[in-house]
Short mmCIF file of C-alpha atoms and ligand atoms in Angstrom, two decimals:
data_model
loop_
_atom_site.label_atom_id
_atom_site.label_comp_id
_atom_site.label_asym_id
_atom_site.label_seq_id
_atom_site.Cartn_x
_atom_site.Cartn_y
_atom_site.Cartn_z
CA UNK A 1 83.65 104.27 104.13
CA UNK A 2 80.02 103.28 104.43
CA UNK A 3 80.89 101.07 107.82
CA UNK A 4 82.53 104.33 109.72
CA UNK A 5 79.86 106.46 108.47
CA UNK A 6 76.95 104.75 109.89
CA UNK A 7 79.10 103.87 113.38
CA UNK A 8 79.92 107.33 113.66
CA UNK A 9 76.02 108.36 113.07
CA UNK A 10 74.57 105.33 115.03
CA UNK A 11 77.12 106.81 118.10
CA UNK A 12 76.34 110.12 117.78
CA UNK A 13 72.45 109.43 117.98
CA UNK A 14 72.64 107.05 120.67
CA UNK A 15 74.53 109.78 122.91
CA UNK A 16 72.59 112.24 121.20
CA UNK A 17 69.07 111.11 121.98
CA UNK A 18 69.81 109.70 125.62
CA UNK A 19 71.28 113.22 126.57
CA UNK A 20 67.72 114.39 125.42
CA UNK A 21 65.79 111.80 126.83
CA UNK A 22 68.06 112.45 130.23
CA UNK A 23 67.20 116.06 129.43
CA UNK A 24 63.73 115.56 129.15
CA UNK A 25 63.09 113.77 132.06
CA UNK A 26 65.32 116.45 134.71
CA UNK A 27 63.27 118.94 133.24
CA UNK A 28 59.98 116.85 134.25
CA UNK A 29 61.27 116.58 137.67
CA UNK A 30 62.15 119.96 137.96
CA UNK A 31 58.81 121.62 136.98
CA UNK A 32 56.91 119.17 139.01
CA UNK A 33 59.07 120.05 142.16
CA UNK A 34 58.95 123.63 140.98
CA UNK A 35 55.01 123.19 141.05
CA UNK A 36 54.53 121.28 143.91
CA UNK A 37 53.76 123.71 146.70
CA UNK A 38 50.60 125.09 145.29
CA UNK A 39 47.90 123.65 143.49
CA UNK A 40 46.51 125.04 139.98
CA UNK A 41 43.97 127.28 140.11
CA UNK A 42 41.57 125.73 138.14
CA UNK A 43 41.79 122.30 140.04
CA UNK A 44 42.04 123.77 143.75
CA UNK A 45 38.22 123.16 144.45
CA UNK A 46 38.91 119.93 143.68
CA UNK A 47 42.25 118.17 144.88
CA UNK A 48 44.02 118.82 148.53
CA UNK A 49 47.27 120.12 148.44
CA UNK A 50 48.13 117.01 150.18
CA UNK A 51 47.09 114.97 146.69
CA UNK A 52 48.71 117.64 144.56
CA UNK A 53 52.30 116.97 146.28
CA UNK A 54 51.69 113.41 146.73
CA UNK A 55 51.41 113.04 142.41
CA UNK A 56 54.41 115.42 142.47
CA UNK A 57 56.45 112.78 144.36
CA UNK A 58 55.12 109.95 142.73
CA UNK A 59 56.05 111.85 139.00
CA UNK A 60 59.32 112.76 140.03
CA UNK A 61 60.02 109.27 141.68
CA UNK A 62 58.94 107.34 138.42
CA UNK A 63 60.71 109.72 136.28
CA UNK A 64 63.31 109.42 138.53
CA UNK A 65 63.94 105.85 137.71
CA UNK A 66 62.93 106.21 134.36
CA UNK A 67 66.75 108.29 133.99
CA UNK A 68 68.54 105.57 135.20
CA UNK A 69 66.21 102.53 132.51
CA UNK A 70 67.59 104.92 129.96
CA UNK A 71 71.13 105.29 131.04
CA UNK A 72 71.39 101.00 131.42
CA UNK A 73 69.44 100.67 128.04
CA UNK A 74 72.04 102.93 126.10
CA UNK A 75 74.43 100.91 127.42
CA UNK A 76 73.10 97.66 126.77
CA UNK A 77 72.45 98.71 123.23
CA UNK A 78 75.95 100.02 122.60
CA UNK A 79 77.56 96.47 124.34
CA UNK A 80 74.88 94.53 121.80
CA UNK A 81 75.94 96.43 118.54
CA UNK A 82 79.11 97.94 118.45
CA UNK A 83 80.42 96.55 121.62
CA UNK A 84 80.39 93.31 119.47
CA UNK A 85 77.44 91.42 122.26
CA UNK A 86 75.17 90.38 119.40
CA UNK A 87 78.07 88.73 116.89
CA UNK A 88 78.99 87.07 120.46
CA UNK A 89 75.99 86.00 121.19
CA UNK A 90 75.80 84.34 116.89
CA UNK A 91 79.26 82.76 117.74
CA UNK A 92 78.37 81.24 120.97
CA UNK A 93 75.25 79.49 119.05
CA UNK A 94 77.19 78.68 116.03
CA UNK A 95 79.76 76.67 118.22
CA UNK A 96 76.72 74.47 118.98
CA UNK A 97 74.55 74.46 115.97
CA UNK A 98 76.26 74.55 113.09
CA UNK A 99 73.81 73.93 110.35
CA UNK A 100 69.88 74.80 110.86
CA UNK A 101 70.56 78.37 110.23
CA UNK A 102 66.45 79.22 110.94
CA UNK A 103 66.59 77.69 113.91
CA UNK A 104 70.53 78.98 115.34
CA UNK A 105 68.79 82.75 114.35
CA UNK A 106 65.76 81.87 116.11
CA UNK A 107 67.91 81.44 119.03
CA UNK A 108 70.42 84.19 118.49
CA UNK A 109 67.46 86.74 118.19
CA UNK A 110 65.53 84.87 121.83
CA UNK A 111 68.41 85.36 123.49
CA UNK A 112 69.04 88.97 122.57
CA UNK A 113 66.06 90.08 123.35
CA UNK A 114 65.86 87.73 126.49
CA UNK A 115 68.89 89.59 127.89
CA UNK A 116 67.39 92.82 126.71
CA UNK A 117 63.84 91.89 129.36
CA UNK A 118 66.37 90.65 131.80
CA UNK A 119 68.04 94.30 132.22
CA UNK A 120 64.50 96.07 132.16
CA UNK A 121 63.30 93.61 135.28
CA UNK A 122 64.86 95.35 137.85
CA UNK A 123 63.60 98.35 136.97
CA UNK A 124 59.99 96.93 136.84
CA UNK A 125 60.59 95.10 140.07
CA UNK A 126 61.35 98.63 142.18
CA UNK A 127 58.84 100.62 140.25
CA UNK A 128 55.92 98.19 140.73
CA UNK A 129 57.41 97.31 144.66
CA UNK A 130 59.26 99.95 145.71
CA UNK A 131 57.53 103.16 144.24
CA UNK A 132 53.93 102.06 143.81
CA UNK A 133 54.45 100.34 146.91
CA UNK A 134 55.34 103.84 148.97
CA UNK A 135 52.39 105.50 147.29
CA UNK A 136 49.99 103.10 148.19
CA UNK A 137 48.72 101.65 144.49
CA UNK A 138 50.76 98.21 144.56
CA UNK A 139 48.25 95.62 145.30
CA UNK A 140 50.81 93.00 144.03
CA UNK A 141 52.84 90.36 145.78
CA UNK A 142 55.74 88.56 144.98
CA UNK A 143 54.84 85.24 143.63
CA UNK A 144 51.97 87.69 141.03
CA UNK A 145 54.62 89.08 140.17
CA UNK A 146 56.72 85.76 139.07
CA UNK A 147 53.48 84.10 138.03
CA UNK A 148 53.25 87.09 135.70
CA UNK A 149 56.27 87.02 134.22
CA UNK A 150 56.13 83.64 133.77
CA UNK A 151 52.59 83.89 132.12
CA UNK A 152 53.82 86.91 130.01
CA UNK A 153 57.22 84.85 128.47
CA UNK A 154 55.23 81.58 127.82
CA UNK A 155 52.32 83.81 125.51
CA UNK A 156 55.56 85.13 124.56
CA UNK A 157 56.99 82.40 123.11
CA UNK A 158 54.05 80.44 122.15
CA UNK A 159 52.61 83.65 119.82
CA UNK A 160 55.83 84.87 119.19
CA UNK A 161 57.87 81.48 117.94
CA UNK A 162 55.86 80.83 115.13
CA UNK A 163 55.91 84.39 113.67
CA UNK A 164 59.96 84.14 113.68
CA UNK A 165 60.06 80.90 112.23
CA UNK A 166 57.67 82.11 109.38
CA UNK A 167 60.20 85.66 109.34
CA UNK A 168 62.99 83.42 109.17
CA UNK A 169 62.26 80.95 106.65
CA UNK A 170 60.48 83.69 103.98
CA UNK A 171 63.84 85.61 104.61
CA UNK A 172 66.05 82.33 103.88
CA UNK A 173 63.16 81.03 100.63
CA UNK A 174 61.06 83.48 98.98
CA UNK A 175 63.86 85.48 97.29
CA UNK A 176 64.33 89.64 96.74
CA UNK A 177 60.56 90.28 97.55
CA UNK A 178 60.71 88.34 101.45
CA UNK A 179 60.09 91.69 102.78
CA UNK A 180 57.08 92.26 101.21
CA UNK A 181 55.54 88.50 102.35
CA UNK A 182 56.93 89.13 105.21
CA UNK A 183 54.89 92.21 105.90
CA UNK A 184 51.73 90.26 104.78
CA UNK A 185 52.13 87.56 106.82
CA UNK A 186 53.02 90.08 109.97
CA UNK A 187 49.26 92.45 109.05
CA UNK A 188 47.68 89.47 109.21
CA UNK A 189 49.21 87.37 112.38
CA UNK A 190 48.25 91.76 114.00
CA UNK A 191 44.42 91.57 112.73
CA UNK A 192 44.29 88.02 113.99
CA UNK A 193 45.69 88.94 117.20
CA UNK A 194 43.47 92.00 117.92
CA UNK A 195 40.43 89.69 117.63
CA UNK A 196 41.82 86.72 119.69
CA UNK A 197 43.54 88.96 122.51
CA UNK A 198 40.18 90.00 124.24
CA UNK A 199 38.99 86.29 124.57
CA UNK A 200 41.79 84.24 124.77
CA UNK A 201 44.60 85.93 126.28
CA UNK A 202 43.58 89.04 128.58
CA UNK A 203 41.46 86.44 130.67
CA UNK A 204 44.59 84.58 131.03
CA UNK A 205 45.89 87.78 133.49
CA UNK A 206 42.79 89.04 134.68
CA UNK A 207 38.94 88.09 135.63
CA UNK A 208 36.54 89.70 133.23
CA UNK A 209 33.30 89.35 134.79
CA UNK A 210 30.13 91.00 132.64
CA UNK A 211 28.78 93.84 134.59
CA UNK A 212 25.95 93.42 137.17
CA UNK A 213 25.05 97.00 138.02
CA UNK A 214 21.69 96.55 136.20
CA UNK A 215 21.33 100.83 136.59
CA UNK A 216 24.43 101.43 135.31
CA UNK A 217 24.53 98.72 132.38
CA UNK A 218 21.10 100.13 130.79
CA UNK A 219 22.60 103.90 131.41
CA UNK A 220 25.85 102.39 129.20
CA UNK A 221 23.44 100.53 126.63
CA UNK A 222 21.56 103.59 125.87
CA UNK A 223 24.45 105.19 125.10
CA UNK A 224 25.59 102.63 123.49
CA UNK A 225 22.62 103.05 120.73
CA UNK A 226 22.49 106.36 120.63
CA UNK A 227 26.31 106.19 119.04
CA UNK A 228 25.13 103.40 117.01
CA UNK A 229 28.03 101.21 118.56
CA UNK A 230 27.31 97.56 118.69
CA UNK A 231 29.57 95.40 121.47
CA UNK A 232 29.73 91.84 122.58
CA UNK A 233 29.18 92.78 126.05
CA UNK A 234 30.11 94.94 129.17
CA UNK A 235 32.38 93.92 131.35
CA UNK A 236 34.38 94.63 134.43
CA UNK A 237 38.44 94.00 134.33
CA UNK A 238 39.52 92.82 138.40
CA UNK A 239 42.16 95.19 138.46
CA UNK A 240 42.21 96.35 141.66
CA UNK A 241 44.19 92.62 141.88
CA UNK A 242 47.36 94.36 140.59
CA UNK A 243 47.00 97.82 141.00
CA UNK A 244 45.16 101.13 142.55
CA UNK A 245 44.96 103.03 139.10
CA UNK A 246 41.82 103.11 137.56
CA UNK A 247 40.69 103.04 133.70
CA UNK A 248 38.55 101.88 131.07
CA UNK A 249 38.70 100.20 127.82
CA UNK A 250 37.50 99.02 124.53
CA UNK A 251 38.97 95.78 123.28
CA UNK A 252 38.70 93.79 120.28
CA UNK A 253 38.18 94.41 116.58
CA UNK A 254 35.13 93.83 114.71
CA UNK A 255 32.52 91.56 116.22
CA UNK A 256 34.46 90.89 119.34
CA UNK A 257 34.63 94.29 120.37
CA UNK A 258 34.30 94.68 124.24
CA UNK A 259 33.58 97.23 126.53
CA UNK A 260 35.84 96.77 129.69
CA UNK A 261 35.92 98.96 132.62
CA UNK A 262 38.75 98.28 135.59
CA UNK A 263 37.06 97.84 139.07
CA UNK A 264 38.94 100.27 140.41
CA UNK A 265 37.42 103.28 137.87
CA UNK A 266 33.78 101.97 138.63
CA UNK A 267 34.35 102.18 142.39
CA UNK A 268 35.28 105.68 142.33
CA UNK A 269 33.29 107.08 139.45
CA UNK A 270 29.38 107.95 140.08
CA UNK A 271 26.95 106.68 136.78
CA UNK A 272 27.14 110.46 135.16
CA UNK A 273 30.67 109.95 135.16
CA UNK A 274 31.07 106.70 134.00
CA UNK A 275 28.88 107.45 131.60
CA UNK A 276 31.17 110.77 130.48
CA UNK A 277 34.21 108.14 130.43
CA UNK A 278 32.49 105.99 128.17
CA UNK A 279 31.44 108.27 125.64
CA UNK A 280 35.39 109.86 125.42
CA UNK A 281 35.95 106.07 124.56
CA UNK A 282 33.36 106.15 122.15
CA UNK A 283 34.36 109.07 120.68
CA UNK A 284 37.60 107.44 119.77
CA UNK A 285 35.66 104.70 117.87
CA UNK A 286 33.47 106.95 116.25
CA UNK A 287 36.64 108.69 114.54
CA UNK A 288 38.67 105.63 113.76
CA UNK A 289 41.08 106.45 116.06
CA UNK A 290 41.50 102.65 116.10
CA UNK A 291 41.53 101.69 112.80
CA UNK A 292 43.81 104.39 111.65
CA UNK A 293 46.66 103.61 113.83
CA UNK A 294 46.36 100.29 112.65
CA UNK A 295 46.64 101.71 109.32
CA UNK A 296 49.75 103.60 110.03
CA UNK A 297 51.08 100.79 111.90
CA UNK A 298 51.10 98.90 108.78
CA UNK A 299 52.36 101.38 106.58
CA UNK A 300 55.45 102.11 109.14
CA UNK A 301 56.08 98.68 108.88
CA UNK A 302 55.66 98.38 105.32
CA UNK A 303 58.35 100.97 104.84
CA UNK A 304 60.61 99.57 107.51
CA UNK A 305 60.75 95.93 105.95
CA UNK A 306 61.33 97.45 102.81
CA UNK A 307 64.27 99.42 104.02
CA UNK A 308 65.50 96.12 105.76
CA UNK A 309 64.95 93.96 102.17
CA UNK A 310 67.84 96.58 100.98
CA UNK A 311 70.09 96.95 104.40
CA UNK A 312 70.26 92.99 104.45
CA UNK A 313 72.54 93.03 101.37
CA UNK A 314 74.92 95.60 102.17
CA UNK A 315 77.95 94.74 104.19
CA UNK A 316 78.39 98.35 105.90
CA UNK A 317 74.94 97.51 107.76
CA UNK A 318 76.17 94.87 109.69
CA UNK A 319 80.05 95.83 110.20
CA UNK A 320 78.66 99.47 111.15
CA UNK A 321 76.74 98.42 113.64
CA UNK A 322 79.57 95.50 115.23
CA UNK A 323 78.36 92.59 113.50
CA UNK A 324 81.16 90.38 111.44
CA UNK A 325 79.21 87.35 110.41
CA UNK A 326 76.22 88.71 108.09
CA UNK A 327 73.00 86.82 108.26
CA UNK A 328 69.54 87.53 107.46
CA UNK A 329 68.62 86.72 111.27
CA UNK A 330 71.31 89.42 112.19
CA UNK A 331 70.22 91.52 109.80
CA UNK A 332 66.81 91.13 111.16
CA UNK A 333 67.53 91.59 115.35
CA UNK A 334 70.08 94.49 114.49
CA UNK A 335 67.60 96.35 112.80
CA UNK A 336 64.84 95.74 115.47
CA UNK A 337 67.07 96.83 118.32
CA UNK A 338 68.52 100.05 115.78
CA UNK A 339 65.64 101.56 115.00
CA UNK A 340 64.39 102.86 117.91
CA UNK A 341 67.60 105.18 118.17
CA UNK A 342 67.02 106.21 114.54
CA UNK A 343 62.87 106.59 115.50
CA UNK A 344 62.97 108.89 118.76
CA UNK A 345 63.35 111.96 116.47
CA UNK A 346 59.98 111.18 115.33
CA UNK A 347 58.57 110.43 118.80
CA UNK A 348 56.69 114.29 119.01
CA UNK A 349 55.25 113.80 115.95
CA UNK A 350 53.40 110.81 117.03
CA UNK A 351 52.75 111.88 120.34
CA UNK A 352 51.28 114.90 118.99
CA UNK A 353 49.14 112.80 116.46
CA UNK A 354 47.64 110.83 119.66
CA UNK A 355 47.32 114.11 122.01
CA UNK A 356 44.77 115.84 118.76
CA UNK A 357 43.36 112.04 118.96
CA UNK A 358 42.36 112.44 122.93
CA UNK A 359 40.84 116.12 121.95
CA UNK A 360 38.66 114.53 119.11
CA UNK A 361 37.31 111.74 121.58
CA UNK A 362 36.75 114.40 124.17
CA UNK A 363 34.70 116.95 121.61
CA UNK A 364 32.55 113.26 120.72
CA UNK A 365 32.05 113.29 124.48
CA UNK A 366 31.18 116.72 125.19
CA UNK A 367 28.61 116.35 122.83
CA UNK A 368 27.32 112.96 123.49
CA UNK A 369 27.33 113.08 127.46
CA UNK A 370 28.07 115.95 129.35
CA UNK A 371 31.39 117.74 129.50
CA UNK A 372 30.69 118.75 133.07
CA UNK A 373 30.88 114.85 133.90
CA UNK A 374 33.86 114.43 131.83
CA UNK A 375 36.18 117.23 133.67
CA UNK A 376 34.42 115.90 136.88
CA UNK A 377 35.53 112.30 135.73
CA UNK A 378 39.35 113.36 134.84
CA UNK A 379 39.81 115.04 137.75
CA UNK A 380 39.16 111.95 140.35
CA UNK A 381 41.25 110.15 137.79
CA UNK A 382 43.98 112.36 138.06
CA UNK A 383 43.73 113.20 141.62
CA UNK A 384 43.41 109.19 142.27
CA UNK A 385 45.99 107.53 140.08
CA UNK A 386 48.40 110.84 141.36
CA UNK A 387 48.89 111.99 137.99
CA UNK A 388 50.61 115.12 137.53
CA UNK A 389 48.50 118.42 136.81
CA UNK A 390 51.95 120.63 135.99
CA UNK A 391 53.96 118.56 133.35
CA UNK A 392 57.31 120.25 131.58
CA UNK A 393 55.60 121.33 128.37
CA UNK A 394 58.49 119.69 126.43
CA UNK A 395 58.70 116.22 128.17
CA UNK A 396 55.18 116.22 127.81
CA UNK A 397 55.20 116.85 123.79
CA UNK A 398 58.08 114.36 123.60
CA UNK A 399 56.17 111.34 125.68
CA UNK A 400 52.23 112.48 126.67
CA UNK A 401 49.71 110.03 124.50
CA UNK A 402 47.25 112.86 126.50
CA UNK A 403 47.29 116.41 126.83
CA UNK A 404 48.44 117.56 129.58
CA UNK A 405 45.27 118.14 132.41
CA UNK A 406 45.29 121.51 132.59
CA UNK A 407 44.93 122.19 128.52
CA UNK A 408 42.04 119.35 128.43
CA UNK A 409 40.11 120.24 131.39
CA UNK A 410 40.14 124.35 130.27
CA UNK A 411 38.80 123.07 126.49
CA UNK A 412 35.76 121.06 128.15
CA UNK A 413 34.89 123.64 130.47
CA UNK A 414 34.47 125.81 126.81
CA UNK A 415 31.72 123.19 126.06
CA UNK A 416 29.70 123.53 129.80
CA UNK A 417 29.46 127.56 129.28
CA UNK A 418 28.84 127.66 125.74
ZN1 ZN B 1 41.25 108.69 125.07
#
């Protein structure tokens, strides 16, 4: 009774939710092509029609091929569970290792989610080559691309291993309370990564060189003080090696905090600018933005393990969802490649929680820099990384981690005329 119940709901969702995420995403395309012959009024001054239609294209491409990721990913998802992939997958590795059940799951759950990157390459291959490529921001080549990839699964593995041996073995040892361990262990390996990812692995992609602009640096470090914000050093991200888009960054957690800012943003931004950039990243400091996600994140997945220490016993879970043999590493990759159906519901709610986010940062801003600088800032960004100006309000409250730049740009101008 339990089994056909949760198929039938699992089924349902999945359709559900990829007819709305298919939804979504026609919708984007439509406005933007709907929008695309004239520009906004309140940007016109500053980006050339020929800008505004060339982000139109560029959103409606991406999105484009975002339809079809989510149309293959459905499908892989359904061929995994209920299609019976996953218990094939268990049977295939049972065949060869028939004891050492932490390190058969180990494998059953690499190569599930190996096949799971292997579907999504494609789709980064044309985006990065194909679409970036037309629109001029691809600055990558081939063998980056492989290098990358290969850099990417061997961090991968080497940070990732260890964690599911540790998942693994409290699941098979520590009795009814694994979950809870389990969650420990993961908060910690999180906080340990956040202060080892800025010096250890991010160099391992990119150059981080400390900034030389000796103007610029003591315009940053006296902003710096004045927000009482202490960092282990400016530097400057190459990457303009990769890509055209331009951003900045803070990275790290307590004393390893850095400041980073991309190449590409301080070739195109003027020092009032930067300076306005800065101070929205501040801002996002200054409220915790940081630490409170983190905060969430671990209650989320506090909850979540807990829901999986009780799934793991009952039978329905796994023969709902295709699986015949139960095991805790089933238990385990079902649930990790389940939940997202079960999560997109949510997805507006925590969009919406990182959209007030951006507005808080940009009020720190507007009052620590000058708004005027901001808009001025957002604009080039915008107009440079051929970002949309007219987004489809509801794609945009399903998916935006920012407002859209119409809505942000009209509440900073509020600050310049006050
Ligand atoms: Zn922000």
């Amino acid at each position: 009774m339990m089994t056909s119940t949760l198929t039938l709901t699992f089924v349902s969702l999945l359709i559900i939710t990829t007819f709305i995420r298919i939804w979504l995403g026609s919708r984007q395309i439509n406005h933007v092509l709907n929008h695309r012959s004239s520009v906004p009024s309140a940007f016109v001054e500053d980006i050339p029609l020929e800008a505004h239609q060339k982000a139109a294209d560029y959103s409606s491409a991406k999105t484009k091929l975002g339809l079809a990721e989510i149309v293959v990913q459905a499908l892989l998802l359904a061929a995994l569970t209920i299609g019976g992939g996953l218990q094939w997958i268990d049977d295939s590795w049972r065949n060869i290792l028939v004891d050492q059940e932490i390190i058969r799951g180990a494998l059953v759950i690499c190569t599930a989610l190996f096949v799971s990157s292997l579907i999504d390459l494609p789709f980064e291959y044309y985006k990065i080559f194909t679409i970036d490529g037309k629109f001029g921001f691809n600055k990558m080549t081939l063998n980056m691309f492989f290098t990358d990839l290969v850099k990417h699964s061997l961090v991968g593995l080497v940070l990732g291993a260890p964690i599911l041996f540790v998942a693994l073995w409290l699941m098979q040892s520590t009795g009814e309370y694994w979950w809870f361990y389990l969650w420990i262990v993961w908060s910690v390996f999180n906080i340990l990564m956040l202060a080892v990812y800025p010096t250890f692995i991010a160099p391992l992609f990119n150059k981080f060189t400390p900034l030389a602009d000796e103007a610029l640096k003591t315009r940053i470090e006296s902003l710096l003080t004045k927000c009482g914000f202490k960092s282990q050093g400016l530097f400057v991200m190459d990457g303009s090696a990769r890509s055209n888009h331009g951003n900045a960054y803070f990275t790290g957690f307590g004393s390893s905090k850095r400041v980073v800012f991309f190449d590409t943003l301080l070739s195109r931004l003027n020092t009032d600018e930067i300076e306005a950039v800065l101070a929205h990243e501040l801002g996002h400091f200054k409220h915790n933005h940081v630490v409170k996600r983190i905060i969430m994140m671990f209650g989320i997945s506090l909850l979540g393990l807990a829901l999986l220490g009780w799934l793991i016993n009952q039978a329905w879970f796994y023969q709902g969802l295709g699986v015949t043999t139960p095991s805790h590493y089933m238990a385990l990759i079902l649930f990790l490649l389940v939940s997202p159906v079960f999560l997109f519901l949510i997805r507006p709610l925590m969009a919406s929680y990182s959209r007030k986010n951006e507005f808080e940062a940009d009020d720190y801003a507007a009052k620590h820099a000058d708004a005027n600088h901001l808009v001025k800032a957002l604009v080039k960004l915008y107009r440079d990384n051929a970002s949309t100006l007219t987004p489809d309000s509801l794609h945009s409250a399903f998916y935006d981690s920012h407002p859209p730049a119409s809505i942000r740009i009209s509440k900073l101008a509020a600050y310049t005329t006050d």
